[in-house]
Amino acid sequence: MNTPTITVLLVNPYEAPKSIEIPADLSAYQKLVGGTIQAIYPSMEDPIALICNDEGKLLGLPLNRPLFDDEGNLYDIIAGTFFVAGLSDDDFASLSPELIQKYSDRFKTVYLF
């Protein structure tokens, strides 16, 4: 039986975001971020989750991208590789092409911390 796949936006430190297809299972998510996962929900308007390594900062992973609130204030910096996925009723799902473009634009700037 084939594992279903989802289309996500991968954001590696120091690289431009890229759309990839991954298996829709926990082990694939953990492999992509290099450890246990944490889901962050940075948007009230879009059905998306940002999935990163739960211990990224503790492990000293390279700082990747900042997160800003609606007023433009920095509230966190993601450490290590992360990906942006869509949300379904009970799991992560594929991003639409429009959301891939929107979040590619949002995370296109590479920061050096």
PDB file of C-alpha atoms in Angstrom:
ATOM      1  CA  MET A   1       0.000   0.000   0.000  1.00  0.00           C
ATOM      2  CA  ASN A   2       1.417   3.391  -0.990  1.00  0.00           C
ATOM      3  CA  THR A   3       1.613   6.161   1.578  1.00  0.00           C
ATOM      4  CA  PRO A   4      -0.248   9.277   0.411  1.00  0.00           C
ATOM      5  CA  THR A   5       1.871  12.359  -0.189  1.00  0.00           C
ATOM      6  CA  ILE A   6       1.380  16.063   0.454  1.00  0.00           C
ATOM      7  CA  THR A   7       2.898  19.120  -1.192  1.00  0.00           C
ATOM      8  CA  VAL A   8       4.662  21.406   1.277  1.00  0.00           C
ATOM      9  CA  LEU A   9       6.995  24.390   1.230  1.00  0.00           C
ATOM     10  CA  LEU A  10      10.465  23.445   2.518  1.00  0.00           C
ATOM     11  CA  VAL A  11      12.564  26.215   4.084  1.00  0.00           C
ATOM     12  CA  ASN A  12      16.197  25.338   4.781  1.00  0.00           C
ATOM     13  CA  PRO A  13      18.529  27.813   6.498  1.00  0.00           C
ATOM     14  CA  TYR A  14      20.369  30.057   3.998  1.00  0.00           C
ATOM     15  CA  GLU A  15      18.291  28.792   1.036  1.00  0.00           C
ATOM     16  CA  ALA A  16      15.256  29.941  -0.906  1.00  0.00           C
ATOM     17  CA  PRO A  17      12.018  28.102  -0.088  1.00  0.00           C
ATOM     18  CA  LYS A  18      11.030  25.290  -2.443  1.00  0.00           C
ATOM     19  CA  SER A  19       7.889  23.276  -3.015  1.00  0.00           C
ATOM     20  CA  ILE A  20       8.352  19.522  -2.494  1.00  0.00           C
ATOM     21  CA  GLU A  21       6.212  16.429  -2.167  1.00  0.00           C
ATOM     22  CA  ILE A  22       6.640  14.296   0.961  1.00  0.00           C
ATOM     23  CA  PRO A  23       4.965  11.205   2.452  1.00  0.00           C
ATOM     24  CA  ALA A  24       2.084  12.164   4.729  1.00  0.00           C
ATOM     25  CA  ASP A  25       3.378  10.462   7.862  1.00  0.00           C
ATOM     26  CA  LEU A  26       5.071  11.401  11.112  1.00  0.00           C
ATOM     27  CA  SER A  27       8.377   9.687  10.345  1.00  0.00           C
ATOM     28  CA  ALA A  28       8.756  11.677   7.117  1.00  0.00           C
ATOM     29  CA  TYR A  29       8.034  14.927   8.970  1.00  0.00           C
ATOM     30  CA  GLN A  30      10.584  14.078  11.654  1.00  0.00           C
ATOM     31  CA  LYS A  31      13.219  13.141   9.088  1.00  0.00           C
ATOM     32  CA  LEU A  32      12.696  16.423   7.238  1.00  0.00           C
ATOM     33  CA  VAL A  33      13.222  18.590  10.345  1.00  0.00           C
ATOM     34  CA  GLY A  34      15.812  16.312  11.964  1.00  0.00           C
ATOM     35  CA  GLY A  35      13.948  15.331  15.128  1.00  0.00           C
ATOM     36  CA  THR A  36      10.714  15.619  17.025  1.00  0.00           C
ATOM     37  CA  ILE A  37       8.254  18.012  15.461  1.00  0.00           C
ATOM     38  CA  GLN A  38       6.483  21.090  16.720  1.00  0.00           C
ATOM     39  CA  ALA A  39       3.605  22.670  14.815  1.00  0.00           C
ATOM     40  CA  ILE A  40       3.207  26.448  14.936  1.00  0.00           C
ATOM     41  CA  TYR A  41       0.124  28.177  13.565  1.00  0.00           C
ATOM     42  CA  PRO A  42       1.370  31.634  12.516  1.00  0.00           C
ATOM     43  CA  SER A  43      -1.652  32.720  10.471  1.00  0.00           C
ATOM     44  CA  MET A  44      -5.188  33.462  11.572  1.00  0.00           C
ATOM     45  CA  GLU A  45      -6.302  33.860   7.960  1.00  0.00           C
ATOM     46  CA  ASP A  46      -4.708  30.852   6.234  1.00  0.00           C
ATOM     47  CA  PRO A  47      -5.167  27.148   7.080  1.00  0.00           C
ATOM     48  CA  ILE A  48      -1.444  26.420   7.449  1.00  0.00           C
ATOM     49  CA  ALA A  49       1.015  25.001   9.962  1.00  0.00           C
ATOM     50  CA  LEU A  50       4.730  25.641  10.192  1.00  0.00           C
ATOM     51  CA  ILE A  51       6.417  22.396  11.255  1.00  0.00           C
ATOM     52  CA  CYS A  52       9.883  22.628  12.788  1.00  0.00           C
ATOM     53  CA  ASN A  53      12.216  20.708  15.097  1.00  0.00           C
ATOM     54  CA  ASP A  54      10.814  21.002  18.615  1.00  0.00           C
ATOM     55  CA  GLU A  55      14.330  21.202  20.082  1.00  0.00           C
ATOM     56  CA  GLY A  56      15.972  23.217  17.296  1.00  0.00           C
ATOM     57  CA  LYS A  57      17.267  26.009  19.514  1.00  0.00           C
ATOM     58  CA  LEU A  58      18.359  23.640  22.290  1.00  0.00           C
ATOM     59  CA  LEU A  59      20.293  21.567  19.756  1.00  0.00           C
ATOM     60  CA  GLY A  60      21.990  24.664  18.360  1.00  0.00           C
ATOM     61  CA  LEU A  61      20.517  24.309  14.876  1.00  0.00           C
ATOM     62  CA  PRO A  62      21.196  27.337  12.666  1.00  0.00           C
ATOM     63  CA  LEU A  63      18.705  30.161  13.045  1.00  0.00           C
ATOM     64  CA  ASN A  64      16.567  30.189   9.928  1.00  0.00           C
ATOM     65  CA  ARG A  65      13.686  32.687   9.608  1.00  0.00           C
ATOM     66  CA  PRO A  66      12.030  35.194  11.944  1.00  0.00           C
ATOM     67  CA  LEU A  67       8.316  35.211  12.691  1.00  0.00           C
ATOM     68  CA  PHE A  68       6.488  38.526  12.944  1.00  0.00           C
ATOM     69  CA  ASP A  69       3.080  39.318  14.425  1.00  0.00           C
ATOM     70  CA  ASP A  70       0.361  41.285  12.615  1.00  0.00           C
ATOM     71  CA  GLU A  71       1.955  44.579  13.673  1.00  0.00           C
ATOM     72  CA  GLY A  72       5.359  43.574  12.272  1.00  0.00           C
ATOM     73  CA  ASN A  73       6.948  42.835  15.647  1.00  0.00           C
ATOM     74  CA  LEU A  74       9.428  39.965  15.848  1.00  0.00           C
ATOM     75  CA  TYR A  75       8.147  37.298  18.246  1.00  0.00           C
ATOM     76  CA  ASP A  76      10.280  34.237  17.443  1.00  0.00           C
ATOM     77  CA  ILE A  77      13.038  32.867  15.239  1.00  0.00           C
ATOM     78  CA  ILE A  78      12.787  29.347  13.853  1.00  0.00           C
ATOM     79  CA  ALA A  79      15.949  27.268  14.217  1.00  0.00           C
ATOM     80  CA  GLY A  80      16.756  24.603  11.660  1.00  0.00           C
ATOM     81  CA  THR A  81      14.854  23.362   8.647  1.00  0.00           C
ATOM     82  CA  PHE A  82      11.095  23.761   8.677  1.00  0.00           C
ATOM     83  CA  PHE A  83       8.218  23.270   6.287  1.00  0.00           C
ATOM     84  CA  VAL A  84       4.839  24.868   5.769  1.00  0.00           C
ATOM     85  CA  ALA A  85       1.889  22.527   5.247  1.00  0.00           C
ATOM     86  CA  GLY A  86      -1.802  23.025   4.754  1.00  0.00           C
ATOM     87  CA  LEU A  87      -4.359  21.857   7.284  1.00  0.00           C
ATOM     88  CA  SER A  88      -7.249  19.445   6.881  1.00  0.00           C
ATOM     89  CA  ASP A  89      -9.854  18.608   9.502  1.00  0.00           C
ATOM     90  CA  ASP A  90      -7.503  16.307  11.395  1.00  0.00           C
ATOM     91  CA  ASP A  91      -4.020  16.362   9.866  1.00  0.00           C
ATOM     92  CA  PHE A  92      -1.515  18.205   7.714  1.00  0.00           C
ATOM     93  CA  ALA A  93      -2.448  18.559   4.043  1.00  0.00           C
ATOM     94  CA  SER A  94      -1.084  19.863   0.751  1.00  0.00           C
ATOM     95  CA  LEU A  95      -0.669  23.583   0.282  1.00  0.00           C
ATOM     96  CA  SER A  96      -2.597  25.176  -2.564  1.00  0.00           C
ATOM     97  CA  PRO A  97      -0.514  26.798  -5.320  1.00  0.00           C
ATOM     98  CA  GLU A  98      -1.649  30.208  -4.016  1.00  0.00           C
ATOM     99  CA  LEU A  99      -0.419  29.451  -0.496  1.00  0.00           C
ATOM    100  CA  ILE A 100       2.851  28.063  -1.838  1.00  0.00           C
ATOM    101  CA  GLN A 101       3.388  31.373  -3.634  1.00  0.00           C
ATOM    102  CA  LYS A 102       2.311  33.477  -0.637  1.00  0.00           C
ATOM    103  CA  TYR A 103       4.628  31.716   1.826  1.00  0.00           C
ATOM    104  CA  SER A 104       7.482  31.462  -0.701  1.00  0.00           C
ATOM    105  CA  ASP A 105       7.296  35.246  -0.873  1.00  0.00           C
ATOM    106  CA  ARG A 106       7.035  35.576   2.915  1.00  0.00           C
ATOM    107  CA  PHE A 107      10.085  33.380   3.580  1.00  0.00           C
ATOM    108  CA  LYS A 108      12.212  34.275   0.518  1.00  0.00           C
ATOM    109  CA  THR A 109      14.533  36.598   2.445  1.00  0.00           C
ATOM    110  CA  VAL A 110      17.519  34.756   3.889  1.00  0.00           C
ATOM    111  CA  TYR A 111      18.581  36.186   7.248  1.00  0.00           C
ATOM    112  CA  LEU A 112      21.980  35.977   8.877  1.00  0.00           C
ATOM    113  CA  PHE A 113      21.676  36.077  12.665  1.00  0.00           C
TER     114      PHE A 113
END
